[in-house]
Coordinates of C-alpha atoms and ligand atoms in Angstrom, one line a residue:
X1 CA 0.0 0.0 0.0
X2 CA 2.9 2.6 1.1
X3 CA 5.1 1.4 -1.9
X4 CA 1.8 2.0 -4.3
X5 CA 1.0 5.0 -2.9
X6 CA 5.1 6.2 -3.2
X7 CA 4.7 5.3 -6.5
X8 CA 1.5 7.6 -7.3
X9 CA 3.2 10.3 -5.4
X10 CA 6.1 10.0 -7.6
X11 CA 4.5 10.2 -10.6
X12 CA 5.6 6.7 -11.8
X13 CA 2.7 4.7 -11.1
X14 CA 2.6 1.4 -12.9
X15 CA -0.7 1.6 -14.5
X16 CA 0.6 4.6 -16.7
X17 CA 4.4 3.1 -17.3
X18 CA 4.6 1.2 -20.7
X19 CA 4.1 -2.4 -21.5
X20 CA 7.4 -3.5 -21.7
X21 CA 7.4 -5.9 -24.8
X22 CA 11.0 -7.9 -26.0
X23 CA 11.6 -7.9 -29.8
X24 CA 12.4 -11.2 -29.4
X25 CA 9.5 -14.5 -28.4
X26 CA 6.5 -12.3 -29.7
X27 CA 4.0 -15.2 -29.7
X28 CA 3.9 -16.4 -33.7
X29 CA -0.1 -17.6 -33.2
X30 CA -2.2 -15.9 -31.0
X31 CA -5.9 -17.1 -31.2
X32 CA -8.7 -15.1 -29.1
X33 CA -12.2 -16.5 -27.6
X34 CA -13.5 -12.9 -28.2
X35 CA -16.2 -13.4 -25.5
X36 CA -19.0 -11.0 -23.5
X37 CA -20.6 -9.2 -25.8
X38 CA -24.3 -10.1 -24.9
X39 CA -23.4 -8.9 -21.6
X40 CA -21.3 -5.4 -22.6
X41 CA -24.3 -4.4 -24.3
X42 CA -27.0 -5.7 -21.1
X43 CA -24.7 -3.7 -19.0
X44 CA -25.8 -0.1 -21.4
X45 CA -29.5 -1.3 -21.7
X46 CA -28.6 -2.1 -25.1
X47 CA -30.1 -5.1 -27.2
X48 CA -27.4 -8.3 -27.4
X49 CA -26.4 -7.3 -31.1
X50 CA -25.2 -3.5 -30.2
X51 CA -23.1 -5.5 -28.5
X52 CA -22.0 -7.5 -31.4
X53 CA -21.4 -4.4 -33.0
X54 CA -19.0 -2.8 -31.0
X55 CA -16.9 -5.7 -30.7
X56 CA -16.0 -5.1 -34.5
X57 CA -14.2 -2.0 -33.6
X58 CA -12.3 -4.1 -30.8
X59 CA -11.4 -6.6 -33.7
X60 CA -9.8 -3.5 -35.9
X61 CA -7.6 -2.3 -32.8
X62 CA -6.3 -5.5 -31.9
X63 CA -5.4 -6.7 -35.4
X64 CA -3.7 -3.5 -35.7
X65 CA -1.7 -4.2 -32.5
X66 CA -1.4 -7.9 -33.4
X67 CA 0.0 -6.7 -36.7
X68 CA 2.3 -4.1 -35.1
X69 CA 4.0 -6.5 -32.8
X70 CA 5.1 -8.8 -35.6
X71 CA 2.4 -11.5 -34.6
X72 CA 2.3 -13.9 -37.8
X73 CA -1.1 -15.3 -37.3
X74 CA -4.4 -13.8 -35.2
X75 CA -7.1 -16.0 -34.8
X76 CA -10.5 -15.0 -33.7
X77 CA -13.4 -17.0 -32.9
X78 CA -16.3 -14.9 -34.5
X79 CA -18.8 -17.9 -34.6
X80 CA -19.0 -21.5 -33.3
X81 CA -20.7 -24.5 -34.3
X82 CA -22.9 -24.4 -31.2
X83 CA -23.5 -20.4 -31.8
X84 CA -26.7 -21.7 -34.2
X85 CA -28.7 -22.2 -31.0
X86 CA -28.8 -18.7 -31.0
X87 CA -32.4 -16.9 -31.4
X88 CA -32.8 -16.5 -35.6
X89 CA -32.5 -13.0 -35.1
X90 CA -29.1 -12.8 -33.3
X91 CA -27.8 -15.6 -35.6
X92 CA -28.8 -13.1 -38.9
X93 CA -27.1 -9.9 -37.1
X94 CA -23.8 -12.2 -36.4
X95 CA -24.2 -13.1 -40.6
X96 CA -24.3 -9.8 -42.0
X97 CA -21.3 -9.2 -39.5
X98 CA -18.6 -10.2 -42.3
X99 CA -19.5 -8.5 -44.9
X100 CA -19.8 -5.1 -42.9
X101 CA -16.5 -5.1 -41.1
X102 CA -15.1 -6.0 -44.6
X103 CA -16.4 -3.6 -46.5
X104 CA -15.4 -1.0 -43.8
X105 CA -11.9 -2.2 -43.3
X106 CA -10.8 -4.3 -46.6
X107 CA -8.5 -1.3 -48.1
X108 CA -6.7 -1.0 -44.7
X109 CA -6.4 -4.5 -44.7
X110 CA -4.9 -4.3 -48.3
X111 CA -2.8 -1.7 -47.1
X112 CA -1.4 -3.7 -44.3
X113 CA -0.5 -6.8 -46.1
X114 CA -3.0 -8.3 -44.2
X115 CA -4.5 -11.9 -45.3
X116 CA -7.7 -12.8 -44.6
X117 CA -9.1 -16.4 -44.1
X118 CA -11.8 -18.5 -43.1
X119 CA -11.2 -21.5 -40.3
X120 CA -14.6 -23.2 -40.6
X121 CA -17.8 -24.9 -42.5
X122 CA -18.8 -22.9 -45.5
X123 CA -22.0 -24.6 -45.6
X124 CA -25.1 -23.4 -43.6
X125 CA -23.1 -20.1 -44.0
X126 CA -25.7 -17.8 -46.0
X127 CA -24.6 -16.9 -49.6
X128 CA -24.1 -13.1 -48.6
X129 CA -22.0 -14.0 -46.0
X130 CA -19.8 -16.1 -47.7
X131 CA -19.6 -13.5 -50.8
X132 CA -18.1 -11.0 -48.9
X133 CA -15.6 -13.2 -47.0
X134 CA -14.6 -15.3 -50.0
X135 CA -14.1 -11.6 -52.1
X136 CA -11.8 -11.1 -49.1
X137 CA -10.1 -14.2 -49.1
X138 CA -9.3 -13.6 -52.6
X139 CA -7.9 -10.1 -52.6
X140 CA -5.7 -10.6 -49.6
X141 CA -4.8 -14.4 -51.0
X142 CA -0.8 -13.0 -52.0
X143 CA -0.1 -10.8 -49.1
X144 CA 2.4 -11.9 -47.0
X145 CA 1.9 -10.2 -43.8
X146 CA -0.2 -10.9 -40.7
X147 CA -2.5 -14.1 -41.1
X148 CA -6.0 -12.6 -40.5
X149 CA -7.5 -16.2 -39.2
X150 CA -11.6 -15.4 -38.9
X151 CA -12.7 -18.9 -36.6
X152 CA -16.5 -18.5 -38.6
X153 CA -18.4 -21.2 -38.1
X154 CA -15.7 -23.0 -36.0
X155 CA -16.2 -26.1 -33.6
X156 CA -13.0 -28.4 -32.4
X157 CA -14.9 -31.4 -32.2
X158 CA -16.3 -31.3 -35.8
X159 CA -12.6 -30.7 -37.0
X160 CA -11.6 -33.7 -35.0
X161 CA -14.5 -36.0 -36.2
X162 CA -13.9 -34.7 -40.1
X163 CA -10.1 -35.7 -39.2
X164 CA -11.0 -38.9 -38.3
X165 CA -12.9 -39.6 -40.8
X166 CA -10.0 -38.9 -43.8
X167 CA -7.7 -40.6 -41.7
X168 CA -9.9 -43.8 -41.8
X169 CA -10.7 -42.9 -45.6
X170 CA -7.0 -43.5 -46.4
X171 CA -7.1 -46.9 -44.0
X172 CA -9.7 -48.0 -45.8
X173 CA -8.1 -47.5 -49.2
X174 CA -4.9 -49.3 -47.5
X175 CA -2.5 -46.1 -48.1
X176 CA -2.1 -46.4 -44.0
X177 CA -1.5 -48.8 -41.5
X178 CA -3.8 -47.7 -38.2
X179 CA -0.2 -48.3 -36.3
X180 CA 1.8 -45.4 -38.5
X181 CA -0.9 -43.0 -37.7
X182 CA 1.4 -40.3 -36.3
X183 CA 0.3 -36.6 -34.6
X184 CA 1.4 -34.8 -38.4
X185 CA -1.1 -37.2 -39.5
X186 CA -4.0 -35.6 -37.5
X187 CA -2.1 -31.9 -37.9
X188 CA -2.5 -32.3 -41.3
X189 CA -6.5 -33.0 -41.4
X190 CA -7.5 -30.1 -39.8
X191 CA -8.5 -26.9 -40.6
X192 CA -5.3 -25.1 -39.2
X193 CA -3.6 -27.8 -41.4
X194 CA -0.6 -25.2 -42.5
X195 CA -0.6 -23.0 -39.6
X196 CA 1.6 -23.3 -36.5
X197 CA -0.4 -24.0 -33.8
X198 CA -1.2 -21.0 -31.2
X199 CA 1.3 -20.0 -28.6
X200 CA -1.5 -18.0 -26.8
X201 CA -4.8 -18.3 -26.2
X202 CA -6.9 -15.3 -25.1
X203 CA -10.5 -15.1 -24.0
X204 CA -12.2 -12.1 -22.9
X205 CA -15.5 -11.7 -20.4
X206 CA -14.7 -13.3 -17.1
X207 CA -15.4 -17.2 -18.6
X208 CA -12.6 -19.7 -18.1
X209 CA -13.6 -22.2 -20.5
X210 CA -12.4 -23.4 -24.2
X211 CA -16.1 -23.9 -25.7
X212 CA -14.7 -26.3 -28.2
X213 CA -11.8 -23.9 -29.5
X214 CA -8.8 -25.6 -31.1
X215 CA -8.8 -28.4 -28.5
X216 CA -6.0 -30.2 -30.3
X217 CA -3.8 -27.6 -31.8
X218 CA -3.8 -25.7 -27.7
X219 CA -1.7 -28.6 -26.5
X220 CA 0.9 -26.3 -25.2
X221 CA -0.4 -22.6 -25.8
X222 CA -0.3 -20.2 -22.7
X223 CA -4.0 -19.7 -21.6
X224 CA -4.8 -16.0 -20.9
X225 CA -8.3 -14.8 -19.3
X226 CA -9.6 -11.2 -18.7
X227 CA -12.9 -10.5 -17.3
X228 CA -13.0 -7.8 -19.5
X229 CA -16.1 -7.8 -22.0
X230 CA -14.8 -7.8 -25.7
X231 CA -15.7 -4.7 -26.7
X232 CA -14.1 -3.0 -24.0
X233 CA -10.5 -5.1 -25.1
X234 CA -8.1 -2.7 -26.2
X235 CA -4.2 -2.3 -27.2
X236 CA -3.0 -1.9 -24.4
X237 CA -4.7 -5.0 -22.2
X238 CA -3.4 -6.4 -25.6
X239 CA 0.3 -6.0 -25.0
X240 CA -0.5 -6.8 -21.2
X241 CA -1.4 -10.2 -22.4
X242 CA 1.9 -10.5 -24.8
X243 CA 4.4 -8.9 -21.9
X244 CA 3.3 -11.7 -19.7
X245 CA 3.6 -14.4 -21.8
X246 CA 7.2 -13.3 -22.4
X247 CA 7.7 -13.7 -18.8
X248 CA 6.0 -17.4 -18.8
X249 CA 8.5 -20.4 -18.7
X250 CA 7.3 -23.1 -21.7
X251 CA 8.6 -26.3 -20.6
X252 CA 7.2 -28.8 -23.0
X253 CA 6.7 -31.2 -20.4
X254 CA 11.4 -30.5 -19.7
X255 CA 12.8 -28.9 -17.1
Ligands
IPE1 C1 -19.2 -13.4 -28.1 O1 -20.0 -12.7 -27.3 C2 -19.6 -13.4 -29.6 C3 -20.1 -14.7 -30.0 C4 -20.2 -15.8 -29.4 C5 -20.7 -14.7 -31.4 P1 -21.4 -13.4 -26.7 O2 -22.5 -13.1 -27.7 O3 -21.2 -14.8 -26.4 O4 -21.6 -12.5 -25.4 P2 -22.0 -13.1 -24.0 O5 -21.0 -14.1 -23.6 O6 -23.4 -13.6 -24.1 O7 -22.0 -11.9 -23.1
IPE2 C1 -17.4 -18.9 -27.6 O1 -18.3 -18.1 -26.9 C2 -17.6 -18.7 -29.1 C3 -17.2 -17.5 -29.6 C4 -16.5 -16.6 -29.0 C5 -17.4 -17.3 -31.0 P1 -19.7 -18.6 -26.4 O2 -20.3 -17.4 -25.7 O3 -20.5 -19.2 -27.5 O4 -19.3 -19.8 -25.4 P2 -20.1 -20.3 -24.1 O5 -21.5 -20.7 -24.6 O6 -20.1 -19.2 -23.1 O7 -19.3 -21.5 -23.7
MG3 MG1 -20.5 -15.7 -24.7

């Protein structure tokens, strides 16, 4: 308390000092639960999807900070497979989500080298939805900057089942023996097939829970939780998250 206070008096109080962020072990893949915005907008009296809304802006900022740390691929989990429970309505605002934030933000995106993609099940995904990320997709395909990974229609268990499945395919066929099935083999079959997998995991709004998020590719990524609602998420709770995974020992199961 005296030391705090010391501090304030002094006019170098931590919550106003910089983030202090190494050059070097910025997290390669960091993948975010983006989480609470139902409950940002209950908290204004505001309908469920305002809150949707306002968590776009919190995407823009943190792909910007993502981008200006060096981070190679962002991943955020926009929609789930379990997210079609959802009343109609909510489910229709979340589906006209794409295409807005892309028409608002593709140029910049351009601009910043940034590549779009899509980590999920294009069908059940309505046409206009679709339209607008695949236009995306396409005019971001040769950039070679940050990975913009959209999880859209995402669900871990799916992936793994759809895995499976290939992997028994090519059994079947007699190209593999069950006994050289080998972890690459499984890498290879899902949807993250040729990116690293994440080195941090972020969710937002107080939950500790995965909800079916990359369950096999977060065998070893640094878990992260805020009880801040998504669209209150900003740079700087950002490079909070960073700095103290730069502090965090990986072991891998060593010493
Ligand atoms: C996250 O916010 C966005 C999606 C799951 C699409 P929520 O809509 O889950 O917000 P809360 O968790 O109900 O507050
Ligand atoms: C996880 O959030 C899915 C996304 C962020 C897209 P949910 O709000 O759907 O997860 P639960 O229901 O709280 O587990
Ligand atoms: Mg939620």
């Amino acid at each position: 308390m005296w030391n705090k206070l010391k501090r304030w008096l002094s006019g170098s109080g931590q919550a106003d000092a910089p983030i202090a962020i190494g050059r070097e072990n910025i997290p390669e893949h960091i993948a975010i639960i983006m989480d609470g915005n139902g409950r940002w907008a209950k908290r204004r009296g505001l309908p469920r999807v305002a809150g949707h809304h306002a968590g776009m802006k919190a995407i823009k900022r943190i792909t910007i900070a993502a981008d200006e740390l060096g981070v190679k691929v962002l991943t955020l989990y926009s929609f789930s497979t379990e997210n079609w429970k959802r009343p109609v309505d909510e489910v229709e605002f979340l589906m006209k989500l794409p295409q807005e934030f892309l028409a608002l933000e593709i140029d910049e995106l351009i601009r910043k080298n940034v590549q779009v993609r899509m980590m999920g099940w294009r069908d059940n995904v309505p046409a206009h939805t679709l339209a607008a990320v695949e236009e995306a997709i396409e005019r971001t395909k040769h950039n070679t900057g940050l990975i913009l990974n959209f999880a859209f229609n995402y669900g871990s268990r799916l992936e793994l089942v759809t895995a499976i499945q290939t992997i028994a395919e090519a059994v079947r066929r007699g190209e593999l023996m069950p006994q050289d099935i080998q972890e690459e083999h499984i890498s290879a079959c899902l949807l993250s097939a040729d990116l690293p997998d994440p080195d941090m995991i972020i969710r937002t709004s107080g939950e500790i829970r995965i909800s079916n998020f990359m369950l096999w590719q977060m065998a070893y990524a640094e878990l992260w939780f805020t009880d801040v609602y998504w669209p209150d998420f900003d740079e700087t709770m950002f490079r909070q998250a960073v700095s103290e995974y730069q502090r965090r020992a990986r072991r891998y199961g060593g010493i």
